Short mmCIF file of C-alpha atoms and ligand atoms in Angstrom, two decimals:
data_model
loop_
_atom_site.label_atom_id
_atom_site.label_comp_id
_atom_site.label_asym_id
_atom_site.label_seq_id
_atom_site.Cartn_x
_atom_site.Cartn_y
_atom_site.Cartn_z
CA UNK A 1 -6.50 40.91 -18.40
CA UNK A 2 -7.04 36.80 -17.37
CA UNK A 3 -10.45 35.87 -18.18
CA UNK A 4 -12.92 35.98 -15.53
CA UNK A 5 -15.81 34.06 -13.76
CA UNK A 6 -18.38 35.56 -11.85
CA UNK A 7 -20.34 33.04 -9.14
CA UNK A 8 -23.50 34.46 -8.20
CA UNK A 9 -24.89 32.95 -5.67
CA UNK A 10 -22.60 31.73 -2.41
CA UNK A 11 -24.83 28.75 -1.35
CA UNK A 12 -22.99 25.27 -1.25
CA UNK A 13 -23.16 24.98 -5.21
CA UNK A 14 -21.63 28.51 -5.78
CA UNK A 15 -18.91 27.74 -3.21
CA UNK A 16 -17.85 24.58 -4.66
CA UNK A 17 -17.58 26.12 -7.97
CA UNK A 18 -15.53 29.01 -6.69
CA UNK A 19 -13.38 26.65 -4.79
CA UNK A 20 -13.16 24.60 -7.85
CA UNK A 21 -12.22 27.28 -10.27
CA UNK A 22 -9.63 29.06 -7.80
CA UNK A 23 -7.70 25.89 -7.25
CA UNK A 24 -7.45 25.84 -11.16
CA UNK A 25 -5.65 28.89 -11.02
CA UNK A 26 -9.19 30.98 -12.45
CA UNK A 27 -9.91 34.58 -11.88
CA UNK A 28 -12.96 34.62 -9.47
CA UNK A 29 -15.91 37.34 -7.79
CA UNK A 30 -18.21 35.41 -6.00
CA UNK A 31 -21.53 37.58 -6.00
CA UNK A 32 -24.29 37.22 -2.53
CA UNK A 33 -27.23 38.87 -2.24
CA UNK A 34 -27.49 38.39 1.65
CA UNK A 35 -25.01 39.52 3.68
CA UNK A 36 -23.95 36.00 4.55
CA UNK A 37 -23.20 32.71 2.62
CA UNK A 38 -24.20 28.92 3.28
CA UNK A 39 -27.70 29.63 1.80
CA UNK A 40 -30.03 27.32 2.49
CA UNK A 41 -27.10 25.72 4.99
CA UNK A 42 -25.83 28.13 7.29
CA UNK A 43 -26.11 28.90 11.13
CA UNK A 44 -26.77 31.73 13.32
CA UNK A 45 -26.99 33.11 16.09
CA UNK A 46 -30.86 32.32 17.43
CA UNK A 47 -31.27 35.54 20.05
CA UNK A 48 -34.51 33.51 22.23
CA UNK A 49 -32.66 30.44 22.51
CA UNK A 50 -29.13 32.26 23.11
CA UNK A 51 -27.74 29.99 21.10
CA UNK A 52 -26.06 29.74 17.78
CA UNK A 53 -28.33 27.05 15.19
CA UNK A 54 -28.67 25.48 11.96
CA UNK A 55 -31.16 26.52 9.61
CA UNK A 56 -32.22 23.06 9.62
CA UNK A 57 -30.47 19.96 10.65
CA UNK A 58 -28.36 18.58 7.83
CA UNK A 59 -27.41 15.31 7.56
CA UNK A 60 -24.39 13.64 5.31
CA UNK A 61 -23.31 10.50 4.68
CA UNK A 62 -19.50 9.04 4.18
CA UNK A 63 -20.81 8.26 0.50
CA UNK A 64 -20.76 11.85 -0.36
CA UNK A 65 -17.73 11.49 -1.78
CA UNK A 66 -17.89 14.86 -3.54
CA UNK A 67 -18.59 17.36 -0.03
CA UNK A 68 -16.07 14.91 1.67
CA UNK A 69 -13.20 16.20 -1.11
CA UNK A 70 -14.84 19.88 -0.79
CA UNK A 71 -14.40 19.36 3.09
CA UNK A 72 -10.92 17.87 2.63
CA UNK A 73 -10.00 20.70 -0.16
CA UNK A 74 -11.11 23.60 2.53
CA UNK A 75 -9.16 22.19 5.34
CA UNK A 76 -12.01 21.22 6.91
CA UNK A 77 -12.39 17.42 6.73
CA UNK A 78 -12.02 16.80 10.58
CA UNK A 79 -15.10 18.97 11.42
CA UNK A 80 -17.82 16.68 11.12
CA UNK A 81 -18.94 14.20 13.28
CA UNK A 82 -20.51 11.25 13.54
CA UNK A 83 -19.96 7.08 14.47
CA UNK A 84 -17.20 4.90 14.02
CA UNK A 85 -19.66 2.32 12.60
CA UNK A 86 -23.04 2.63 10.99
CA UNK A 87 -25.68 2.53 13.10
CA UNK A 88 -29.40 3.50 13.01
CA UNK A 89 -31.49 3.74 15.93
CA UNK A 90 -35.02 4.35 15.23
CA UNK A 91 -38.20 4.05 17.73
CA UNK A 92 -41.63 4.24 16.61
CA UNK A 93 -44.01 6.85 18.26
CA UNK A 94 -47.20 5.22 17.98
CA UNK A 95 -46.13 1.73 19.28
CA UNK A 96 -43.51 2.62 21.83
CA UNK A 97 -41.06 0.52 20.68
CA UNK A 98 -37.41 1.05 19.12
CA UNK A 99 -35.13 -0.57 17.72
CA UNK A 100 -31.70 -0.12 15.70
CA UNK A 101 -30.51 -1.34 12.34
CA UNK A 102 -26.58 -2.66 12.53
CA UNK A 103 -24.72 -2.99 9.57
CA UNK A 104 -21.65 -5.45 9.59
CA UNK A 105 -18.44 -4.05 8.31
CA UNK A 106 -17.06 -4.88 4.74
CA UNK A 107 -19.25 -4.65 1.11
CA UNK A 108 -21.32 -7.88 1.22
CA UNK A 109 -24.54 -7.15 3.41
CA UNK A 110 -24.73 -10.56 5.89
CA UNK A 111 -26.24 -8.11 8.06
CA UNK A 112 -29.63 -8.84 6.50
CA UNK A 113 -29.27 -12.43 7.55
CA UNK A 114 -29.24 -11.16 11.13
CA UNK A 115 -32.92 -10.90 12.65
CA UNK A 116 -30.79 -8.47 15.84
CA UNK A 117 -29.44 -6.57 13.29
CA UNK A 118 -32.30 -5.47 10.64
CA UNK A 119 -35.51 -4.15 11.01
CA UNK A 120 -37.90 -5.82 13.45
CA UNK A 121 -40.64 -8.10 11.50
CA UNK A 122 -38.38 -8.34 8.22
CA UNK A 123 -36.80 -11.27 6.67
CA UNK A 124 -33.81 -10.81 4.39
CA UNK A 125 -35.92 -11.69 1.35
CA UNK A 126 -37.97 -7.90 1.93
CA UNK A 127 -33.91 -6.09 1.64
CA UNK A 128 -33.76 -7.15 -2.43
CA UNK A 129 -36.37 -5.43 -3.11
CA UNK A 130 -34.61 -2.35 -3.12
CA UNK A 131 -32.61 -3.77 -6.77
CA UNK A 132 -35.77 -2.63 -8.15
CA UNK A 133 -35.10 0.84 -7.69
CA UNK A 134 -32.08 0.26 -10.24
CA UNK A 135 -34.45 -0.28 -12.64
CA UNK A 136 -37.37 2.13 -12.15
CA UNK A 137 -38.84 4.14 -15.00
CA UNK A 138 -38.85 7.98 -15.08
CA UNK A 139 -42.34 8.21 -14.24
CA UNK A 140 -42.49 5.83 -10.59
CA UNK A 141 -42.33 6.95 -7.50
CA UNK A 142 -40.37 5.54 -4.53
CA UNK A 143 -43.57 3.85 -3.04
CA UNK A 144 -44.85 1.96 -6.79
CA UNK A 145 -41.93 0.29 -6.80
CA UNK A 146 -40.71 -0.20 -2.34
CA UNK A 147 -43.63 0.31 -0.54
CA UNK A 148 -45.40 -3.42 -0.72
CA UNK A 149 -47.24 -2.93 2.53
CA UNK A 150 -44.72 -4.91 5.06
CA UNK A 151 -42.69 -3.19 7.81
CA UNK A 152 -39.52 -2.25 5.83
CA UNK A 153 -41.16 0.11 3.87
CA UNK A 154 -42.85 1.83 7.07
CA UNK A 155 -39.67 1.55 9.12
CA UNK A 156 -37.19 2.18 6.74
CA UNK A 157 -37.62 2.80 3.36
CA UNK A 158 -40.34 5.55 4.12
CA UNK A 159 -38.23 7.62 6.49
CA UNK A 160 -35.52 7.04 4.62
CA UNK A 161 -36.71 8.35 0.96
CA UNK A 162 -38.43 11.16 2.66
CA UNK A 163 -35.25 12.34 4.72
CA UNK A 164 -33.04 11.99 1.22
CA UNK A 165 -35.89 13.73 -1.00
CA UNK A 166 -37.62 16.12 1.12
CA UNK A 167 -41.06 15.04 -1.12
CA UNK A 168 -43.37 12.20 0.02
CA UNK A 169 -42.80 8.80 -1.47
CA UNK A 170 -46.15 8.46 -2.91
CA UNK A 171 -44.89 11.44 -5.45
CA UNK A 172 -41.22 11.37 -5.38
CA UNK A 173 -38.56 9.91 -8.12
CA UNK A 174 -37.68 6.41 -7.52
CA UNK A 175 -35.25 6.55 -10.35
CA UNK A 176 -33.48 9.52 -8.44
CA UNK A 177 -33.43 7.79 -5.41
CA UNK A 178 -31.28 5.20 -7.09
CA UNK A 179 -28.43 7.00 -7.96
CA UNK A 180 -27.69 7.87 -3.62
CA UNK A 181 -29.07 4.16 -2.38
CA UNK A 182 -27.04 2.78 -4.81
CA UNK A 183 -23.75 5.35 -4.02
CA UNK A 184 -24.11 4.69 -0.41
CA UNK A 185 -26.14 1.57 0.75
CA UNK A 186 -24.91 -0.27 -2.37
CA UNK A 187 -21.27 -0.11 -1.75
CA UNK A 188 -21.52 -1.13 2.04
CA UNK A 189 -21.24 -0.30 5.43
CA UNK A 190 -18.19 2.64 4.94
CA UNK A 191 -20.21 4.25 2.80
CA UNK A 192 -23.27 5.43 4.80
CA UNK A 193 -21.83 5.82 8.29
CA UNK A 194 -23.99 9.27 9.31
CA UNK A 195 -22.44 12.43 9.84
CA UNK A 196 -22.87 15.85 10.97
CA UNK A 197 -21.65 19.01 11.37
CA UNK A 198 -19.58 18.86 15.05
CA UNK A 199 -20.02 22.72 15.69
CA UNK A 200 -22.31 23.85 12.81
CA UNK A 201 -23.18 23.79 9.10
CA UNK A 202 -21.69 26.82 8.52
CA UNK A 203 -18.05 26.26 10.78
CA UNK A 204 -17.95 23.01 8.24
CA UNK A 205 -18.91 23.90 5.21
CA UNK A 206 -19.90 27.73 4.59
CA UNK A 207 -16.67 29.55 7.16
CA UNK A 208 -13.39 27.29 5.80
CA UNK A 209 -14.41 27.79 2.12
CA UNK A 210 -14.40 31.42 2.83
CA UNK A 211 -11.15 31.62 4.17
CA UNK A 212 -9.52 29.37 1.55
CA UNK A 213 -11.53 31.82 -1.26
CA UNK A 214 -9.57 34.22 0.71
CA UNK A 215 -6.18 32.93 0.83
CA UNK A 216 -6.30 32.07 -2.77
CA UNK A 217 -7.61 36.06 -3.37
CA UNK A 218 -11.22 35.34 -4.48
CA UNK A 219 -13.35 38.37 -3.69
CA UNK A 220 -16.98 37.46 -1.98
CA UNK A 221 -18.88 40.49 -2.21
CA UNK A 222 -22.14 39.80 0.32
CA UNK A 223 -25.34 42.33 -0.24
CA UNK A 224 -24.36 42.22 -4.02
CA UNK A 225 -28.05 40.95 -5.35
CA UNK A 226 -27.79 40.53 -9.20
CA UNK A 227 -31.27 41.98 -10.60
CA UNK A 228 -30.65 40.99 -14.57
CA UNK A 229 -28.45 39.61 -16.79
CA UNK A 230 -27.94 41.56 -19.98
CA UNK A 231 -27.58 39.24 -23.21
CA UNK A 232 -26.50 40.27 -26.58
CA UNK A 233 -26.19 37.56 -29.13
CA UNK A 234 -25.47 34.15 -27.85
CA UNK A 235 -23.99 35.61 -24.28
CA UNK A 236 -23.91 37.61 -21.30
CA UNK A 237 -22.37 40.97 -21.33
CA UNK A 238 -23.29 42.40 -18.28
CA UNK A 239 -24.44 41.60 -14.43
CA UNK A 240 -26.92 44.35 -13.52
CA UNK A 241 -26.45 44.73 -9.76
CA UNK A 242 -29.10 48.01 -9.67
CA UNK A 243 -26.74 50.27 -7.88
CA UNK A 244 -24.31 49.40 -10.71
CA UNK A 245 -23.47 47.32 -13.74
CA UNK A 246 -20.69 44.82 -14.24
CA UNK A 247 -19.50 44.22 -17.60
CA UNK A 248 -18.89 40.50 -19.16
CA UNK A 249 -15.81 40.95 -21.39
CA UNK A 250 -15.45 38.66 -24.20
CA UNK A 251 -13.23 35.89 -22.30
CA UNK A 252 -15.70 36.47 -18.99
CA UNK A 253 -17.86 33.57 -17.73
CA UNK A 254 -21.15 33.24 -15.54
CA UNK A 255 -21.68 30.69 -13.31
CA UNK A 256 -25.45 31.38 -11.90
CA UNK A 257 -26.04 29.44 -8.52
CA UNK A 258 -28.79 30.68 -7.18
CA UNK A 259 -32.25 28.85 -6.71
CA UNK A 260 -34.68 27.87 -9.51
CA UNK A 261 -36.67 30.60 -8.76
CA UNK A 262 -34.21 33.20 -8.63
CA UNK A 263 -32.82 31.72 -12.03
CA UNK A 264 -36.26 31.60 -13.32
CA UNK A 265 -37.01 35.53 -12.94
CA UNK A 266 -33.18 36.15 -14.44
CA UNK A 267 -33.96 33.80 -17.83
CA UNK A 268 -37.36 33.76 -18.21
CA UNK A 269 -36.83 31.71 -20.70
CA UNK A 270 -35.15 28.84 -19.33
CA UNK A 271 -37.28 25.36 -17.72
CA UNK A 272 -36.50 24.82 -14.07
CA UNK A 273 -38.25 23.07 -11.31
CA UNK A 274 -41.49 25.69 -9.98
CA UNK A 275 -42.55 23.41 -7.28
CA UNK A 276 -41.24 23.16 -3.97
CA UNK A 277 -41.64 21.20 -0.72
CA UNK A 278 -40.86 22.61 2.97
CA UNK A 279 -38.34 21.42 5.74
CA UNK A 280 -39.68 22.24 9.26
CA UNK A 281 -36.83 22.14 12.58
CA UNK A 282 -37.86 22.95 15.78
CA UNK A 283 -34.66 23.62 18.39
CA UNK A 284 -35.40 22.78 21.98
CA UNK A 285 -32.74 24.04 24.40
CA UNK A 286 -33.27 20.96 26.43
CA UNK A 287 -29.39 19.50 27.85
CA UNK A 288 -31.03 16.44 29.72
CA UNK A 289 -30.40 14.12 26.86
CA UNK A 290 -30.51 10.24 28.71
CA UNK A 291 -26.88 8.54 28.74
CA UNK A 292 -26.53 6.11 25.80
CA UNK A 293 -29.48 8.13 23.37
CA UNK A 294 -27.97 7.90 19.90
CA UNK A 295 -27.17 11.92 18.35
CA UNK A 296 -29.52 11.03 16.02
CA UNK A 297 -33.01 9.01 15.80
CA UNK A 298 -35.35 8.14 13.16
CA UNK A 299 -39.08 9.06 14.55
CA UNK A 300 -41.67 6.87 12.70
CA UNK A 301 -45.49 7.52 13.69
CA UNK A 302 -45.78 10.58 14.54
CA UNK A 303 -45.21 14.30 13.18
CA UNK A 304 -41.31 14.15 14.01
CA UNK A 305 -38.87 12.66 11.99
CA UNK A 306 -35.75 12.62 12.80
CA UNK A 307 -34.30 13.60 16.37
CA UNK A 308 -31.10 15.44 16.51
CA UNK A 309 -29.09 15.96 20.26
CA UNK A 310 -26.11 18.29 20.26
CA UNK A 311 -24.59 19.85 23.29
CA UNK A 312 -27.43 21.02 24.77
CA UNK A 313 -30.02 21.40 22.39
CA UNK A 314 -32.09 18.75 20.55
CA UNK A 315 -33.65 19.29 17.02
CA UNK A 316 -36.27 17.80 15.52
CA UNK A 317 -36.50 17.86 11.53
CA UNK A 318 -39.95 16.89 9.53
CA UNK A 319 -39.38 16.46 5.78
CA UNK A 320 -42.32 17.47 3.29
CA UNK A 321 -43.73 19.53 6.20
CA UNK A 322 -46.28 21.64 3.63
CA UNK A 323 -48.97 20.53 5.85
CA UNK A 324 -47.49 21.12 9.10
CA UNK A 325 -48.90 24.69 9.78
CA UNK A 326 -50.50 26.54 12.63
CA UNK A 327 -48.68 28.60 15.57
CA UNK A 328 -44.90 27.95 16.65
CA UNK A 329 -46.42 26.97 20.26
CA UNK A 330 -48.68 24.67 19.09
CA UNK A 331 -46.18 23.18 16.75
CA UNK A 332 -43.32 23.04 19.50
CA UNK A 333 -45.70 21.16 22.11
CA UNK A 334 -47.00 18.40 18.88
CA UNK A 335 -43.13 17.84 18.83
CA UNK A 336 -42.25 17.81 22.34
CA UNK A 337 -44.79 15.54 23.71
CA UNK A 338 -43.74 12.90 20.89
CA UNK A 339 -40.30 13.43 21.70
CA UNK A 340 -40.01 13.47 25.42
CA UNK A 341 -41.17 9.67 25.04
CA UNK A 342 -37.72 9.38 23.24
CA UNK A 343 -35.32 11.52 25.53
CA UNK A 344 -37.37 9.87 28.86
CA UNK A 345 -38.84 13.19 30.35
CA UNK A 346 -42.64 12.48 29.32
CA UNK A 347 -44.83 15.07 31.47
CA UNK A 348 -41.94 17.81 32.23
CA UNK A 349 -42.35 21.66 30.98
CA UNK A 350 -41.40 22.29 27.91
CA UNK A 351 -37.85 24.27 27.29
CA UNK A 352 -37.23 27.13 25.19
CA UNK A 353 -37.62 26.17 21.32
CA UNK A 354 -37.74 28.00 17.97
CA UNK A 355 -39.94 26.74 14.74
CA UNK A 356 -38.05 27.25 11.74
CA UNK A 357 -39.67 26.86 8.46
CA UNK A 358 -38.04 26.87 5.14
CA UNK A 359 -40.77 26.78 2.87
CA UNK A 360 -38.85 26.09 -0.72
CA UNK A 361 -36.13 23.73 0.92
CA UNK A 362 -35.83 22.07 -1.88
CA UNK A 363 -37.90 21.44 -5.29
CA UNK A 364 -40.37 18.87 -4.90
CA UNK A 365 -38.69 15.75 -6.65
CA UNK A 366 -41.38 14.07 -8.54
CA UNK A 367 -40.93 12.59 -11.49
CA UNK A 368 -42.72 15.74 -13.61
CA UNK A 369 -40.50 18.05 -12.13
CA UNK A 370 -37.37 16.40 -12.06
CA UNK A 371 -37.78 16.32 -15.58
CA UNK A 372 -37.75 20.32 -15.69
CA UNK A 373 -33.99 20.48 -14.29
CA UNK A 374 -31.91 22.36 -16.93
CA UNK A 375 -28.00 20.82 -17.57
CA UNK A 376 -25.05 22.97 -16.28
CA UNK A 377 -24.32 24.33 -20.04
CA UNK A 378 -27.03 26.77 -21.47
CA UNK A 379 -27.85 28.33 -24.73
CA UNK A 380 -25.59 31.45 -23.83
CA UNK A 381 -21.92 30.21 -24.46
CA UNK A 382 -20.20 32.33 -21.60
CA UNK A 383 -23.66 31.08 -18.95
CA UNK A 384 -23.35 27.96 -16.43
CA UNK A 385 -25.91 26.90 -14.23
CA UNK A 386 -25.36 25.28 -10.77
CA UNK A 387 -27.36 24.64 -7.82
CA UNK A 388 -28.93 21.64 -6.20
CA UNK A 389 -32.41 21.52 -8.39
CA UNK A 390 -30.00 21.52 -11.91
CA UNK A 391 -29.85 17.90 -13.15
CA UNK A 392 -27.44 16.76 -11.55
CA UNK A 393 -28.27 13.20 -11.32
CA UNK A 394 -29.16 13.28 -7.70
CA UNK A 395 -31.82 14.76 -5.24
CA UNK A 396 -31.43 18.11 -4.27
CA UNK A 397 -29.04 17.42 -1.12
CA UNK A 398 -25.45 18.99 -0.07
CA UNK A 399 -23.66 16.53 -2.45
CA UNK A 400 -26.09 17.34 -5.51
CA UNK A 401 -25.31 21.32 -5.04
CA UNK A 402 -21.27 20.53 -4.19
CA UNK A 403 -21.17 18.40 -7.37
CA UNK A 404 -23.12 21.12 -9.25
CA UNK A 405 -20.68 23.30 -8.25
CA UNK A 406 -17.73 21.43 -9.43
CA UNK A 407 -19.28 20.55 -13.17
CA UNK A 408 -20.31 24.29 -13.40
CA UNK A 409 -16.46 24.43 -12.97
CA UNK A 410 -15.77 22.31 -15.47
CA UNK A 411 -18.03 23.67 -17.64
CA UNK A 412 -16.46 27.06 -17.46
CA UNK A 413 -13.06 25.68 -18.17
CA UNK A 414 -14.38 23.99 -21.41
CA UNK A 415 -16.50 26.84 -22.12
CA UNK A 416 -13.84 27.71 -25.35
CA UNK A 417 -14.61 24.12 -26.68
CA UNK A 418 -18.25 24.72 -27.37
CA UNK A 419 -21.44 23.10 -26.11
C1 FAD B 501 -34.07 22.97 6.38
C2 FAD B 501 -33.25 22.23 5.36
C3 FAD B 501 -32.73 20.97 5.69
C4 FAD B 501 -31.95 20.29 4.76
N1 FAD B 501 -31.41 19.09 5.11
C5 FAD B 501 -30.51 18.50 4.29
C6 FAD B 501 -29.81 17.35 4.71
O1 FAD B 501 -30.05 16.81 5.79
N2 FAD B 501 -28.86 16.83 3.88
C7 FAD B 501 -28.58 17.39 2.67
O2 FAD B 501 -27.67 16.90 1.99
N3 FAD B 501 -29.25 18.49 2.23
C8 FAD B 501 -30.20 19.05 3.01
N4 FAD B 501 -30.86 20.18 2.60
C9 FAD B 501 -30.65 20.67 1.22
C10 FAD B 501 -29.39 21.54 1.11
O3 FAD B 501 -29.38 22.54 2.10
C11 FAD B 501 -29.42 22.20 -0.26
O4 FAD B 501 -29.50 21.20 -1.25
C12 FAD B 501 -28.20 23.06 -0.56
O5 FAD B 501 -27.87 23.88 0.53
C13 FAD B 501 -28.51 23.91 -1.80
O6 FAD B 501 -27.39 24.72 -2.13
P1 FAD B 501 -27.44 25.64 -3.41
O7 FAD B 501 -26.15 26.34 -3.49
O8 FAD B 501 -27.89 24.85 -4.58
O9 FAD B 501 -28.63 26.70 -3.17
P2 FAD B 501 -28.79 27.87 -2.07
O10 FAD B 501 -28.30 27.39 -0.77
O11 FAD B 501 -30.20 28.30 -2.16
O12 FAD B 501 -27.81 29.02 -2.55
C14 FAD B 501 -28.18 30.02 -3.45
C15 FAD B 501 -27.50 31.32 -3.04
O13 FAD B 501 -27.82 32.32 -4.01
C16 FAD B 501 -28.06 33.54 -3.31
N5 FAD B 501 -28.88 34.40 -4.19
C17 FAD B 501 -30.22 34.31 -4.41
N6 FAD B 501 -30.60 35.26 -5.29
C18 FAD B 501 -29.50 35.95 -5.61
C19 FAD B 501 -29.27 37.06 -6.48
N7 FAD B 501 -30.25 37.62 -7.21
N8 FAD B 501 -28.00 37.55 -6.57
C20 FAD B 501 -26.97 37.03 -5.87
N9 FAD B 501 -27.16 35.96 -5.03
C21 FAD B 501 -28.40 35.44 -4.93
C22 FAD B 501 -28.76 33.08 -2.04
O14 FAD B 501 -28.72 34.10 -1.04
C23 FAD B 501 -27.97 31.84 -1.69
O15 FAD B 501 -26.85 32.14 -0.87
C24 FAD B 501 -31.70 20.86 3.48
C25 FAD B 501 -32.24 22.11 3.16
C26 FAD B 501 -32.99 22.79 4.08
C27 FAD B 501 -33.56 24.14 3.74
#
């Protein structure tokens, strides 16, 4: 019999391995606990709002080289959205203004030299400071080394390294907010044009990697919820799935994509990431966007962060939203009355919504707990790990899990070389 691999987990990292591994030809069972996959990026069908939603509005950028070749290997490269050029429109909440930053085209940055085109109240000088991430030790954080008390920390870099690392800048990594400013801002206009989902997270990413696992004959068993993994010697014999047991032959490989904490009560021996931040949404049904309003805003001032209109419902996303608490209503109006400034209908009722909180989005990326992410290759020859919090080099985004995915792949095709 060909040597196998067993995925468990179907989230974005566990997908990219699978697709990885099929496409080499590999033997693949893809192993979900819930009876759908996507993870922590999927949609649904929201019954109150009678809508289908995103978990949580996810955004990507044309630097994410590796979900754009995921996307492109899964047929499904024409399926997100977003503008021809890159453009941020911002407005801040407590002064009632806004204003948008406008990249020129090509590598070299002249935009900066452009007081219409940056940041209100900057001067090109403030935009170097950002080299200085490049060379930030493992224990700063994103505001030691960017936040010198002038407007393009407040109105940029803040939102920005809070959106990318879902932990607040006082605490977060600056040396892992390098690797993405310098893989996307760094190499110029092309490579941090914004984009979304057109119809949903899971019709881009999550629904055509199904169907290509199915064309290419890779079982996805959903409601399969792995519950231990036996080890005997230096590997993994068996995947105890409670109702029954799977057995690990000798050529078999693991690939275990599912979240630190998961992976955590599987090998208790094993250092991962044990702290986590939340992502709050709230989903208005609300279809009277005003003409010209950008798909997407960057809120500054306020409890909202980003603004998201599609078709007729507008989403609001706070990042490091631990502290955001209290009930949906309450929560829903906070949002609304900052946002109807934005979308021009200050005073009206407000429409149907839903309050979704994911409370471990992601791992919290300080510098003390970035340093806890494992590598792909583990003490147990036939055992990969994958997911976004495994150090992967970046924050614990789409890209991070899709490129986890791929070197688990990797991994498993080495595995016979040793570690
Ligand atoms: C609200 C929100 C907003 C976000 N916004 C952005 C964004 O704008 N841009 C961006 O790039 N990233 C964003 N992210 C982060 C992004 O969603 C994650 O980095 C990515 O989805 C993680 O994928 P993963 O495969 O590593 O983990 P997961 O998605 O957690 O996948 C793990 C899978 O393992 C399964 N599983 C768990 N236990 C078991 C078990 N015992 N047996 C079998 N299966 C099991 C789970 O059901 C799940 O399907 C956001 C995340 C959230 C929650």
């Amino acid at each position: 019999m060909a040597p196998r691999t067993f995925v468990i987990g179907a989230g974005m990292a566990g997908l990219s391995c699978a697709v990885g591994l099929s496409s080499l030809g590999r033997e693949v069972e893809v192993l979900e606990s819930a009876p759908h996959a996507g993870g922590r990026c999927r949609s649904y069908f929201d019954d109150h709002l009678g809508r289908r939603i995103d978990n949580g509005n996810h955004l990507l950028l044309s630097g994410n080289s590796a979900t754009l070749s995921y996307l492109s290997e899964v047929g499904a490269d024409d399926t997100l959205a977003g503008p021809d050029r890159a453009e941020f429109a911002f407005y801040d909440l407590e002064r009632r203004a806004g204003w948008t930053i406008r990249p020129n085209a090509g590598r070299l940055p002249w935009w900066i030299l452009a007081p219409s085109r940056r940041v209100p109240g900057t001067s090109a000088w403030d935009y170097f400071r950002a080299a200085r991430l490049a060379g930030a030790g493992p224990s700063e954080t994103v505001a030691q080394v960017l936040d010198d008390g002038g407007p393009l920390y407040r109105r940029f870099w803040h939102p920005f390294a809070l959106a990318v690392m879902n932990t607040d800048p006082k605490e977060a990594s600056a040396a892992l907010l390098w690797p993405v400013v310098r893989e996307t801002l760094g190499r110029g206009e092309t490579a941090y044009r914004p984009r979304i989902a057109r119809v949903g997270l899971s019709e881009s990413l999550v629904d055509p990697a199904l169907a290509c696992l199915r064309t290419r004959g890779v079982e996805v068993g959903f409601g399969r919820r792995v519950r231990r993994l036996e080890r005997t010697g230096d590997r993994v014999t068996a995947i105890d799935l409670g109702e029954r047991q799977i057995a690990v032959g000798e050529e078999d490989s693991v690939v275990l994509a599912v979240p630190a904490a998961v992976c955590a009560s599987l090998l208790p021996d094993l250092v991962v990431p044990t702290e986590y931040r939340a992502i709050l949404n709230v989903h208005f049904r609300h279809a009277d966007t005003p003409p010209g309003l950008p798909s997407m805003v960057g809120l500054v001032g306020g409890v909202a962060q980003w603004l998201f209109c599609r078709q007729d419902m507008v989403s609001v996303t706070v990042s490091a939203a631990d502290a955001v608490e209290g009930p949906p209503e309450k929560i829903a109006s906070r949002i609304w009355a900052e946002i109807s400034q934005v979308l021009g209908c200050g005073g009206t009722k407000m429409p149907p919504f839903r309050v979704v909180k994911e409370k471990r989005a992601t791992f919290a990326q300080t510098p003390e707990q970035t340093r806890r992410r494992p590598p792909a290759r583990t003490s147990w020859r036939n055992l990969v790990l994958a997911g976004d919090w495994t150090d992967t080099g970046l924050p614990a985004t789409i890209e991070g899990a899709v490129r986890s995915g791929r070197k688990a792949a990797e991994a498993v095709s080495h595995l016979s070389d040793g570690p």
